[in-house]
Coordinates of C-alpha atoms and ligand atoms in Angstrom, one line a residue:
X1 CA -31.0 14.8 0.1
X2 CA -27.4 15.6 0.9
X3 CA -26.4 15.2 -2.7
X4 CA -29.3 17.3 -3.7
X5 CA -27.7 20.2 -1.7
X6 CA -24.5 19.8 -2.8
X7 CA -25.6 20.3 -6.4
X8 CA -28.0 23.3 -5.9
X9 CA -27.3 24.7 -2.5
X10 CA -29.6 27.5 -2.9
X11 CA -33.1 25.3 -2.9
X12 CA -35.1 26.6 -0.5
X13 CA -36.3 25.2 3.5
X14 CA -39.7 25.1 1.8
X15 CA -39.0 23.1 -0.7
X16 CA -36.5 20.7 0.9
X17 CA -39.1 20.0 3.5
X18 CA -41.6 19.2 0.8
X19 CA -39.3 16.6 -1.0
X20 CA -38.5 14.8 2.0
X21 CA -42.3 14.4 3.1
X22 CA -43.4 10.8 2.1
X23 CA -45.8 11.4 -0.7
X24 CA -48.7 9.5 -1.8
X25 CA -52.2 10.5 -3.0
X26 CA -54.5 13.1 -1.7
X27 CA -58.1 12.3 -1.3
X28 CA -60.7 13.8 0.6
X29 CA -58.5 16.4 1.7
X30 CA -56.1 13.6 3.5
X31 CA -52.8 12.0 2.0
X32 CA -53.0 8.8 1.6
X33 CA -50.6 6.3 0.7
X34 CA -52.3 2.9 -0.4
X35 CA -51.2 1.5 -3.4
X36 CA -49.4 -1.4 -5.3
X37 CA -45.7 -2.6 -5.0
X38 CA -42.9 -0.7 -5.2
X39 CA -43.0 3.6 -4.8
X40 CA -41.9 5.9 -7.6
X41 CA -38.8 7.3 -7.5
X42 CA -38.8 10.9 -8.9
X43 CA -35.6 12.1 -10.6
X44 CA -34.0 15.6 -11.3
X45 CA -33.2 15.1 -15.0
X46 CA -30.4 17.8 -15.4
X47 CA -28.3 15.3 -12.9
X48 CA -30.3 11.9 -12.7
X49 CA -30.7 12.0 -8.3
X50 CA -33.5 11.0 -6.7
X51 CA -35.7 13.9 -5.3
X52 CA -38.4 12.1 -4.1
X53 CA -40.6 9.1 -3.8
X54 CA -44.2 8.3 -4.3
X55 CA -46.6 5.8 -4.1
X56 CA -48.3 3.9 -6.8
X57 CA -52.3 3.9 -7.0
X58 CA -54.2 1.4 -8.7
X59 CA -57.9 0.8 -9.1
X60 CA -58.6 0.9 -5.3
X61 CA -57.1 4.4 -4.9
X62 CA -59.1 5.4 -8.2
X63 CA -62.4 4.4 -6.6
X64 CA -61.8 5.9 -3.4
X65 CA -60.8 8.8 -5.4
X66 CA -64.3 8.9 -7.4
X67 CA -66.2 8.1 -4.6
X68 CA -64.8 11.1 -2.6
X69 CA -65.4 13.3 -5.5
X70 CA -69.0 11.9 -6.0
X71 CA -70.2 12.8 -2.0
X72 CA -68.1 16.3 -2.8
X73 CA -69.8 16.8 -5.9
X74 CA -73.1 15.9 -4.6
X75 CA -72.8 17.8 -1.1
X76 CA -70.7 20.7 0.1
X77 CA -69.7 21.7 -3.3
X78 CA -72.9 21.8 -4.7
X79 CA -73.9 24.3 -1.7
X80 CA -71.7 26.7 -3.1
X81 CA -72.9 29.4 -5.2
X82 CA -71.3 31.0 -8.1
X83 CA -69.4 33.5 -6.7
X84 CA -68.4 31.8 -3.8
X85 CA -66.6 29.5 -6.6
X86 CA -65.0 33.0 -8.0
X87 CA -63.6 33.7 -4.8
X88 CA -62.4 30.5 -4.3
X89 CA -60.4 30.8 -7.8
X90 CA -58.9 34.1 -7.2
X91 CA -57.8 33.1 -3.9
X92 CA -55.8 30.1 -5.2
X93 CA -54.2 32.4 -7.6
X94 CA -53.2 34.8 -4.9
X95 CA -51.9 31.1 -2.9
X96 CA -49.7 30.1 -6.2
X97 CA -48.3 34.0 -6.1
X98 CA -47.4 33.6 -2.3
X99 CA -45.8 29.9 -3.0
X100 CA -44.0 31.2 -6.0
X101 CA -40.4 30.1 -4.7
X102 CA -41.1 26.8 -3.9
X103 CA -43.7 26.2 -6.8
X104 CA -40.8 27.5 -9.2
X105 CA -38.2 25.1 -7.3
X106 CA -40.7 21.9 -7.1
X107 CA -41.5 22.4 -10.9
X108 CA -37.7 22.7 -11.9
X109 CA -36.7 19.7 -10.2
X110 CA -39.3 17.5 -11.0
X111 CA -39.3 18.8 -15.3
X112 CA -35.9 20.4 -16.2
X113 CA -37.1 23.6 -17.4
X114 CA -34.9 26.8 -17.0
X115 CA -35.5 28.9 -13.9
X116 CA -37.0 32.4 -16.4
X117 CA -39.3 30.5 -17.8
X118 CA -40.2 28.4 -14.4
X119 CA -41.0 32.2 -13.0
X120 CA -42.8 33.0 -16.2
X121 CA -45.0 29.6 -15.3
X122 CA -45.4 29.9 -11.8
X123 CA -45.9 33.8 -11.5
X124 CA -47.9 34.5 -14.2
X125 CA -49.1 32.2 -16.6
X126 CA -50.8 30.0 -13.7
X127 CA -52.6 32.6 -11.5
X128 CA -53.6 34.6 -14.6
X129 CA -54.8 31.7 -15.7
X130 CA -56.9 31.1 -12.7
X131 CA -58.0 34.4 -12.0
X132 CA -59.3 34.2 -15.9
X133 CA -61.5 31.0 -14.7
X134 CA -62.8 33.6 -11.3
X135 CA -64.5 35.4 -13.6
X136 CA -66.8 33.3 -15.6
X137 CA -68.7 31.5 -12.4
X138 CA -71.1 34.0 -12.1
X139 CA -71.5 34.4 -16.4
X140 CA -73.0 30.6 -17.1
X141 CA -75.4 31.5 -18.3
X142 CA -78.9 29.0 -19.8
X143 CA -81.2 30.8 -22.1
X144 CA -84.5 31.5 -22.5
X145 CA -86.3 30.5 -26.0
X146 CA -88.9 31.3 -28.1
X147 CA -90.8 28.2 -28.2
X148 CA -94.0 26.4 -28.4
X149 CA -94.0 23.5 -26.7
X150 CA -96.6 20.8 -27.5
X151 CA -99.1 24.0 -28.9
X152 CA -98.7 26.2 -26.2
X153 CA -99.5 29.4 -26.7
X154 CA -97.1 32.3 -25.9
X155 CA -97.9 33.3 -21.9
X156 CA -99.4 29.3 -21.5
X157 CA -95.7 27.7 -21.4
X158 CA -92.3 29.0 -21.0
X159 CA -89.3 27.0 -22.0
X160 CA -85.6 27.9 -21.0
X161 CA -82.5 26.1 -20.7
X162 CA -80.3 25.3 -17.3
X163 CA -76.2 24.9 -17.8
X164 CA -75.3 22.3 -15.0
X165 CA -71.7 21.1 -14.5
X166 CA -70.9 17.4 -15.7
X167 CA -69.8 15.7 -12.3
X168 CA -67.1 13.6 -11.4
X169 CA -63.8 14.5 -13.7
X170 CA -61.4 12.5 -14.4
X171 CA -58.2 14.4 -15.3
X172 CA -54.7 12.8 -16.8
X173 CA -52.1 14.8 -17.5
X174 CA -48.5 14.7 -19.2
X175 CA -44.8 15.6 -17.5
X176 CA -44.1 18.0 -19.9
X177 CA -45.5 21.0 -18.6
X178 CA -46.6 19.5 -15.3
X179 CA -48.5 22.5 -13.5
X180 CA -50.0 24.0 -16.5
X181 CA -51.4 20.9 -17.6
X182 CA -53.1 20.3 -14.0
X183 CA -54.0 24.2 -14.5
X184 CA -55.7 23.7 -17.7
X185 CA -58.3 20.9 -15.6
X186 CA -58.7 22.6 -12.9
X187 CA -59.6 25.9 -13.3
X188 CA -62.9 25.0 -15.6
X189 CA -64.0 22.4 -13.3
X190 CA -64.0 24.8 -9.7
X191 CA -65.5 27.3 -12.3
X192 CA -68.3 25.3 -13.2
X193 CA -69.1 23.3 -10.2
X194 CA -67.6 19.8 -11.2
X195 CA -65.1 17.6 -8.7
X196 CA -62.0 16.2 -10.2
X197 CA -59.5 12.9 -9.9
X198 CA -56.5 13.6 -11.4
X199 CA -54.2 11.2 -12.3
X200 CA -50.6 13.3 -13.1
X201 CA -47.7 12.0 -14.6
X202 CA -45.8 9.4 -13.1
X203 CA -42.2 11.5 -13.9
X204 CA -43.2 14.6 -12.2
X205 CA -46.4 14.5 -9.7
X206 CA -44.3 17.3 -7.3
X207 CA -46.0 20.4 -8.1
X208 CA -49.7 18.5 -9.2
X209 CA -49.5 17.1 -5.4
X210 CA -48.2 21.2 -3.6
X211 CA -51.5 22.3 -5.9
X212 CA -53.8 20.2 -4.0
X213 CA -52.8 21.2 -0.7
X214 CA -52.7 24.8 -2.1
X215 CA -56.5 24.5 -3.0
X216 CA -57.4 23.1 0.4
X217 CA -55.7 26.4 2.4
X218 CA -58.2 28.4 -0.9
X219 CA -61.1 27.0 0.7
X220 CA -62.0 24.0 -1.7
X221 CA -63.9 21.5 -0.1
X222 CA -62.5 18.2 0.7
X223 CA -62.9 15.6 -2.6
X224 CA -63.0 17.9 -4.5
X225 CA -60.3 17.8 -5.5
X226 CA -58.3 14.4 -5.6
X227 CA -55.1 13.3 -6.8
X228 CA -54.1 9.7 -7.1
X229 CA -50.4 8.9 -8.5
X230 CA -49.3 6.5 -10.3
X231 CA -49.1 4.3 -13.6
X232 CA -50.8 5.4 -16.6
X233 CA -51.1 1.4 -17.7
X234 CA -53.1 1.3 -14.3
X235 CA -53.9 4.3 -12.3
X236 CA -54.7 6.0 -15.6
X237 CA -56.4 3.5 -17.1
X238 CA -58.8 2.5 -13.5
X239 CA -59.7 5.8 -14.3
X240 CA -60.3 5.9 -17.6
X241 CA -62.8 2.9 -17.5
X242 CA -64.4 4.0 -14.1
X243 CA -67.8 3.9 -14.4
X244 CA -68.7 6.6 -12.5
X245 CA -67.1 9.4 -13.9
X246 CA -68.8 11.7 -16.1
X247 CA -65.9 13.0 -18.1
X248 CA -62.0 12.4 -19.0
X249 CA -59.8 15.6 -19.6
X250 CA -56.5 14.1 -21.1
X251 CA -53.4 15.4 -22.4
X252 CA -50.5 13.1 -23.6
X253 CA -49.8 11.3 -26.7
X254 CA -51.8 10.3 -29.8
X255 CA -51.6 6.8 -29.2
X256 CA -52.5 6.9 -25.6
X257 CA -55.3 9.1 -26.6
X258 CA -56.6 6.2 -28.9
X259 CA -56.9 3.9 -25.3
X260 CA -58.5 6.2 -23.3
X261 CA -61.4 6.5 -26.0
X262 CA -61.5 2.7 -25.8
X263 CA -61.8 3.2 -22.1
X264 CA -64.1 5.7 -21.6
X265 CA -66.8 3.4 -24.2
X266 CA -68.2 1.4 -21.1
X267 CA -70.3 4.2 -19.8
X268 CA -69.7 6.8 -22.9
X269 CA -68.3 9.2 -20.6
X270 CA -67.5 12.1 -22.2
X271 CA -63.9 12.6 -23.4
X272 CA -61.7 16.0 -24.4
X273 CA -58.2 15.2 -25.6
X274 CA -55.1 17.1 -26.4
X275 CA -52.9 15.5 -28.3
X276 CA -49.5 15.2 -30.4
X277 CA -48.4 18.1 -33.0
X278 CA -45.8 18.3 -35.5
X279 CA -47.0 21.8 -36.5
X280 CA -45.6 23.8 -39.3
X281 CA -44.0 27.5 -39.4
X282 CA -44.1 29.0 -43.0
X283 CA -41.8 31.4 -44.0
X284 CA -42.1 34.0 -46.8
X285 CA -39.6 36.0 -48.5
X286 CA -40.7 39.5 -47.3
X287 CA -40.7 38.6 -43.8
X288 CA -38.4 40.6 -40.9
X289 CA -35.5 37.7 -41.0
X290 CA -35.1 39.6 -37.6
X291 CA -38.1 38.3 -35.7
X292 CA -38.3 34.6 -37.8
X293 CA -34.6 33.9 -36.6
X294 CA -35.1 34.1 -33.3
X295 CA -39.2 33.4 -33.3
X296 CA -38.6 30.3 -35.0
X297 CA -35.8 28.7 -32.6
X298 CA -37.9 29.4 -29.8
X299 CA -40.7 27.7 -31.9
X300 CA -39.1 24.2 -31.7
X301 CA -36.4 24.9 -28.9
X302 CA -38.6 26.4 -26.2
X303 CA -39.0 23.5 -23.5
X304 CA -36.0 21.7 -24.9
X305 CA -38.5 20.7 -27.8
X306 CA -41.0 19.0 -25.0
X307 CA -43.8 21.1 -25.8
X308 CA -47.3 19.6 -28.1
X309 CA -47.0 23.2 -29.9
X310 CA -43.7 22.8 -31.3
X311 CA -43.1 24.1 -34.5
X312 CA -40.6 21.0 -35.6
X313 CA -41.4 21.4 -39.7
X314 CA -40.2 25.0 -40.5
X315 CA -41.0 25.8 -44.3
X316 CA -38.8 28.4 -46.2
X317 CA -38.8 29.9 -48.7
X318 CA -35.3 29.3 -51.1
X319 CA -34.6 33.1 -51.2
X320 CA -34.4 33.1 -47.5
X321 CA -33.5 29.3 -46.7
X322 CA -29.7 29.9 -45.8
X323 CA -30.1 33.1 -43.9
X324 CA -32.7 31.5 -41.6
X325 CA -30.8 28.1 -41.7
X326 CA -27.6 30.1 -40.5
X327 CA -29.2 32.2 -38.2
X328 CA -31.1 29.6 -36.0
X329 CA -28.4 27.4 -36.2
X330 CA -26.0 30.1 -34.4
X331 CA -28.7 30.3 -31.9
X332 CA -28.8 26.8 -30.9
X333 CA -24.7 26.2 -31.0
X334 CA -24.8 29.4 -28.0
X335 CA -28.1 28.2 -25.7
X336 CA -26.1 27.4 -22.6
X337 CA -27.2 23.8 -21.8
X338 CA -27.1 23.2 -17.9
X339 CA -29.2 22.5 -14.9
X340 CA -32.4 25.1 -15.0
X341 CA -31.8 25.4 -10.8
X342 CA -28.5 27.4 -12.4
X343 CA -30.4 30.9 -13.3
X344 CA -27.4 31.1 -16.4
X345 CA -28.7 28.0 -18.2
X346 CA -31.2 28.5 -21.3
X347 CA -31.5 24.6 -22.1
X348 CA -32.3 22.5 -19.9
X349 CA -32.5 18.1 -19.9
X350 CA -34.6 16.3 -21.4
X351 CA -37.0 14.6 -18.9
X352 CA -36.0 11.2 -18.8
X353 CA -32.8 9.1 -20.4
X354 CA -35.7 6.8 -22.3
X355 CA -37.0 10.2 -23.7
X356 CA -33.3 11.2 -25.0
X357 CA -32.8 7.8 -26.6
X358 CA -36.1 8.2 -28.7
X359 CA -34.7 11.6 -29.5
X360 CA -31.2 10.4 -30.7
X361 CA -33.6 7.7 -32.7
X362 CA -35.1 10.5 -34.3
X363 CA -31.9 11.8 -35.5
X364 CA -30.1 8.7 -36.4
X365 CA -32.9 8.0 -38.7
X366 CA -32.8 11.5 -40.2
X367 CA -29.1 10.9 -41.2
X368 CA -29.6 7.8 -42.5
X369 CA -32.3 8.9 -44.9
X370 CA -30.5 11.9 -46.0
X371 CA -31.0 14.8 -43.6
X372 CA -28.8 16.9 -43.0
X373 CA -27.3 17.7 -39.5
X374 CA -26.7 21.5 -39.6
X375 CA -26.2 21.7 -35.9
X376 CA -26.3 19.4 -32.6
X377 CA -27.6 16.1 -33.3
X378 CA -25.6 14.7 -30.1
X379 CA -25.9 14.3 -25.9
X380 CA -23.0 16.1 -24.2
X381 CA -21.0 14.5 -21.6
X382 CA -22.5 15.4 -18.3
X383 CA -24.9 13.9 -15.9
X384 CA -28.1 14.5 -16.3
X385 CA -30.3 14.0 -19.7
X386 CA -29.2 16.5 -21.8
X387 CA -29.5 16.8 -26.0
X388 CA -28.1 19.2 -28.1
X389 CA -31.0 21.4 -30.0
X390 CA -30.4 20.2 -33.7
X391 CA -31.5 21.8 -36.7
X392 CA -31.9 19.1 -39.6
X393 CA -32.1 20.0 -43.6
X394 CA -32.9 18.6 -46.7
X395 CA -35.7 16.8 -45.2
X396 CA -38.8 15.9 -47.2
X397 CA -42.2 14.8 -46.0
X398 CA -41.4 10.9 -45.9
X399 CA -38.5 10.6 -43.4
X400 CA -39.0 9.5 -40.1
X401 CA -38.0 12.8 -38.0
X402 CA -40.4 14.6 -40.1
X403 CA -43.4 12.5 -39.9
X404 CA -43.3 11.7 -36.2
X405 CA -43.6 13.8 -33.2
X406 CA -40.2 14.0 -32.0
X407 CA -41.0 15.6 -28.5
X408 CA -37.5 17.1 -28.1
X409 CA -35.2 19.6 -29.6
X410 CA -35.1 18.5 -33.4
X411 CA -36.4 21.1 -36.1
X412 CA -36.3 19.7 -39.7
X413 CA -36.1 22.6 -42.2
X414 CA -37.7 22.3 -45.7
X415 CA -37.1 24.5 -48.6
X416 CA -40.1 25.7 -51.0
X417 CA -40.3 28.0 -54.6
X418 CA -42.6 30.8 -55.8
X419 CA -45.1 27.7 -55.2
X420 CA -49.0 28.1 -55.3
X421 CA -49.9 28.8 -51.9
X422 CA -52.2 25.7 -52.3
X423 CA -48.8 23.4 -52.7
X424 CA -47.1 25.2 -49.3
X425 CA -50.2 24.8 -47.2
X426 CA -51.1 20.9 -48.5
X427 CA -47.1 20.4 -47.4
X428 CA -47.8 22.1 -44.2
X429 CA -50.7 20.1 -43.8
X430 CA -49.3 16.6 -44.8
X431 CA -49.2 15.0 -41.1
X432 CA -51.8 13.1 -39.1
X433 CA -52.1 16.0 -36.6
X434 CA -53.3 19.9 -36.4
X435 CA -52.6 21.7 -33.3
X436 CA -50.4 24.3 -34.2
X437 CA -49.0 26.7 -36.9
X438 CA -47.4 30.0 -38.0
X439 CA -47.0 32.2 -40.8
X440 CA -44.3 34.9 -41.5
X441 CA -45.2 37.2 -43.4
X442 CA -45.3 41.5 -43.7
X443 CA -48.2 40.7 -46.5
X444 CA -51.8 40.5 -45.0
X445 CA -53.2 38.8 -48.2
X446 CA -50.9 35.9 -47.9
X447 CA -51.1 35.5 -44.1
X448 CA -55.0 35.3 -44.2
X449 CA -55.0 32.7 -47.3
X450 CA -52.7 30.9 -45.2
X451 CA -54.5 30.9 -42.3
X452 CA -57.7 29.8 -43.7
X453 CA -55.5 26.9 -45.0
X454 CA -53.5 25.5 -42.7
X455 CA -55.8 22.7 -41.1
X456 CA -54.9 23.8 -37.1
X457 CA -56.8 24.6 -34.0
X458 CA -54.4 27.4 -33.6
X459 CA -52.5 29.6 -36.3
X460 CA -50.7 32.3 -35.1
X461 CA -48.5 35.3 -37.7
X462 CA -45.2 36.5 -37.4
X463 CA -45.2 34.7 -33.2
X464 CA -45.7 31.0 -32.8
X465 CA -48.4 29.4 -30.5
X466 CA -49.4 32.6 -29.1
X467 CA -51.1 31.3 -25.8
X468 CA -53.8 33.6 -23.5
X469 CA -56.3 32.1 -21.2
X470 CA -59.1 34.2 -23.3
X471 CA -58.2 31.9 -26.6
X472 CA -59.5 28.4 -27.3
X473 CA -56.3 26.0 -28.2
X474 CA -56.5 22.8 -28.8
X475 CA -56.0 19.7 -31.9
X476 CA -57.7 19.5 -35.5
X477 CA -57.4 16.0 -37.1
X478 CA -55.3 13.1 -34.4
X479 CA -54.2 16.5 -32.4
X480 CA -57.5 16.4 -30.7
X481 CA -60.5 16.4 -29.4
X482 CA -62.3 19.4 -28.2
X483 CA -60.8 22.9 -26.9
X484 CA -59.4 24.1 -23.3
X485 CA -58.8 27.7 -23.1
X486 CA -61.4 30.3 -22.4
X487 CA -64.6 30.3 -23.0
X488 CA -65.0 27.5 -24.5
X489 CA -62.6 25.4 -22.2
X490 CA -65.6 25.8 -20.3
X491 CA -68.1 23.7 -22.6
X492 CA -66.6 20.3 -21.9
X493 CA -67.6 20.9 -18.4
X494 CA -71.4 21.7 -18.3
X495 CA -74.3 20.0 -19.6
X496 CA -77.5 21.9 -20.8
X497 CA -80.6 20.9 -19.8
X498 CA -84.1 22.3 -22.1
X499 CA -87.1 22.7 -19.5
X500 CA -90.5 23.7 -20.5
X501 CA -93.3 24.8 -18.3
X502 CA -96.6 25.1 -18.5
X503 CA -99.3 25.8 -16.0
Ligands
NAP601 P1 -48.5 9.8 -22.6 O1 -47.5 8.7 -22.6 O2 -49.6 9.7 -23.5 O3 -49.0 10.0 -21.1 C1 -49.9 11.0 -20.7 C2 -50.6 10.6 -19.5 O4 -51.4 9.4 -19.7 C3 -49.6 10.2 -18.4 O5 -50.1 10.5 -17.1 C4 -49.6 8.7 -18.5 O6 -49.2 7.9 -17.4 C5 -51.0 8.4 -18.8 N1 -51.3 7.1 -19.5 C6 -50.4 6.3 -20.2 N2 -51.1 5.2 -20.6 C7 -52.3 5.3 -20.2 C8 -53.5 4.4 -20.3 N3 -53.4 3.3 -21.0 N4 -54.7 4.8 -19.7 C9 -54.7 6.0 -19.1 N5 -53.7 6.8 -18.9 C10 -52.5 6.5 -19.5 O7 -47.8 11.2 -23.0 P2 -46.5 11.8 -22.3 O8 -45.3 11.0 -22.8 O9 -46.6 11.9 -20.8 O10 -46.5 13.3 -22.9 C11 -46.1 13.6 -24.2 C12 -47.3 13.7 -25.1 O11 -48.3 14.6 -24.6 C13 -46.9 14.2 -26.5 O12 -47.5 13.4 -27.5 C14 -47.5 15.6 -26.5 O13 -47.7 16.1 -27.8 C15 -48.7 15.5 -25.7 N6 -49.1 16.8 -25.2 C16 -50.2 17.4 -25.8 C17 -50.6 18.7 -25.4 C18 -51.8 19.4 -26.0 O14 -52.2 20.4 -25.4 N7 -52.3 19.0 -27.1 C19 -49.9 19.3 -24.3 C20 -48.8 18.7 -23.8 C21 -48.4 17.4 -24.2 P3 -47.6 7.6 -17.2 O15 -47.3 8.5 -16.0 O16 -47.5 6.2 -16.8 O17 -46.8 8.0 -18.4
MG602 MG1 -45.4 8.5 -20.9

């Protein structure tokens, strides 16, 4: 801890207190702190100290964790009515706002990610998010319906339908985004009545564990909300095959997504996934070079490239490849790389020194099958787990970097003619996954064409992965299954159930 102070001086009592508490699980409203061998340690990645410990859950933890959230679901929880739920929300929104230093702290330590962005996370994008999920309690809605049922006639029967939430959830989440990604669970389970175990990543469980304890002081019942840390080979997989969960909400890789389907086969529980992108931002000729310059870096640079929306394959067009080229590429040689604790830093670390290895994989590869390094393309020397943001050209659809999701700060640039917008979007298209997309453009015509082709849950024109709680986001193709994000974030949730009556 005294090391900790002596690199960031300014951290908070609040949060100093809270990373020298001994941390373990939280179920049933109590921590706990059963689990097998060894704790976690929990590093800052801009300077590699350890900021805390953990424990590690297994299956034991996991069942006590569903059972919890079973009684919850089945007893005081269900006693709540809809807008007691609302309240319950908007009061955890107002309890993020009041924690905001510590939140902002916790999450910086725990993920690397600059401080504006931190108090872009942790003072609006979360409690927005939550107040969004307030209101739709009290608007699930069932529906009455026109039928006949067995040869009733109309008056003799009525038949209608009843929206019930799932049950027990089953949440695992990702360190790339930590609190978001608990948000994204959370919120449409308290707003449709389910319980939740959440199993958060193993790198950064800090601000995932503050939450809890956040929705406790909100009024949430005990087990209903339940966190157990640990492994994702065993925490994370005890839950994924538990057999009485209802549901799995998961965000992390492709691959892993594959295993919890495999999982989640021994009592079919229902399963949402979000998963890898390599997502495409197409540029055309006419477009304001002024907003793609500096639209496009924060494409694939914002969250030091850690971030399932990236847009890593930028496609442009040969009248405006070198101006684009040159312009991002002097934007990523002045992003001030440092700790995001210090407010002057606009790049943080990556999260891990296993994560930066892959990275300078990535690259290596890239150079070896011809790319281009325009810019970056190297760790500095410092502590910490830092990589430059690297712009790569002369890439084409078969080399490594371009093919795989890099998950960190490499953007490969491709060059296309007056093509048929047919050839562009079948390029764009040409990787396993579809979450993501943009197109640049001032003309309408091409920008709704391109739309309509570019095989993504979410195309956005002239911004990239424009995000609102109001609008569904989530994968096409191996980027998915299913969509988080208003309205229907809430589907995965609740289950309908068809009554008819007669008399
Ligand atoms: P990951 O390795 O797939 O891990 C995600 C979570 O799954 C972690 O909590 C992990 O535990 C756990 N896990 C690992 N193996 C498991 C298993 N066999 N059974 C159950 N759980 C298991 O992903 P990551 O490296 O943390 O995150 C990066 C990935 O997330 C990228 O592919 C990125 O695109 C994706 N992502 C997608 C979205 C989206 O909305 N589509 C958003 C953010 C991130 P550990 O703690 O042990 O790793
Ligand atoms: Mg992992």
């Amino acid at each position: 801890m005294n090391e900790l102070l002596k690199a960031y001086p300014q951290l908070s009592s609040d949060t100093l207190a809270f990373l020298s508490r001994k941390h373990g699980h939280f179920i049933n409203g109590r921590h706990e702190h059963g689990g097998l061998g060894e704790p976690i340690d929990i590093h800052d990645p801009a300077t590699g100290l350890r900021i805390a410990q953990c424990s590690a859950g297994g299956a034991a933890e996991i069942d006590a964790a569903v059972k919890a959230a079973r009684a919850a679901f089945e007893g005081p929880w269900s006693k709540f009515t809809a807008a007691q739920r609302s309240v319950v929300l908007w009061k955890i929104a107002d309890l993020i706002q009041a924690n905001f230093q510590q939140l902002c702290e916790l999450e910086i330590l725990d993920n690397g990610l600059p401080t504006p962005l931190a108090q872009y996370v942790c003072g609006m994008v979360v409690p927005e998010f939550f107040r969004y999920y307030a209101g739709w309690p009290t608007k699930i809605e069932g529906s009455t319906l026109p039928a006949a049922p067995q040869g009733k006639l109309p008056g003799e029967a009525i038949s209608f339908t009843l929206r019930e939430p799932i049950g027990v959830v089953g949440a695992i989440t990702p360190w790339n985004s930590p609190l978001p990604m608990v948000m994204l669970k959370l919120a449409p389970a308290l707003a449709t009545g389910c319980t939740l175990v959440l199993k958060p990543a193993e790198l950064t469980p800090l601000t995932a564990m503050r939450l809890a304890e956040i929705c406790q002081e909100a009024g949430v019942p005990d087990g209903v909300v339940n966190i157990v840390n640990g492994y994702g080979a065993t925490a994370g997989a005890a839950l994924a095959a538990h057999p009485d969960v209802d549901k799995i909400a998961f965000t992390g890789s492709t691959e892993v997504g594959r295993s919890i389907v495999r999982a989640a086969a021994g009592n079919l529980k229902k399963v949402t996934l979000e998963l890898g992108g390599k997502s495409p931002v197409v540029v055309f000729p006419d477009a304001d070079l002024e907003q793609v310059i500096p639209g496009a870096a924060r494409a694939c640079f914002f969250l030091q490239g850690q971030n399932c929306m990236a847009g890593t394959r930028l496609f442009l067009h040969e009248k405006i490849h070198d101006a684009v080229v040159d312009g991002i590429a002097a934007i990523a040689r002045s992003m001030k790389l440092g700790p995001g604790l210090d407010p002057t830093s606009d790049f943080g670390p990556l999260i891990s020194a296993k994560q930066r290895e892959r990275v300078e994989g990535f690259v290596e590869a890239g150079r070896k099958e011809g790319a281009e390094v325009v810019c970056g393309g190297k760790s500095p020397t410092r502590p910490g787990y830092f990589f430059e943001p690297t712009v790569l050209t002369r890439t084409t659809p078969e080399m490594t970097p371009v093919k795989n999701e890099i998950f960190g700060p490499v953007l490969c640039v491709h060059r296309f003619g007056d093509d048929h917008l047919d050839q562009v979007a079948r390029e764009a298209n040409s990787t396993i996954y579809g979450l993501s997309g943009s197109v640049w453009t001032r003309d309408l015509g091409i920008a709704m064409q391109m739309v309509r082709k570019i095989d993504s849950g979410q195309v956005s024109v002239n911004m990239h992965a424009a995000l609102d709680p109001a609008m569904p986001f989530g994968g096409n193709k191996q980027s998915g299954w299913g969509r988080e994000f208003g309205k229907e974030g809430l589907e995965p949730y609740l289950k309908t159930k068809g009554i008819s009556m007669t008399w």
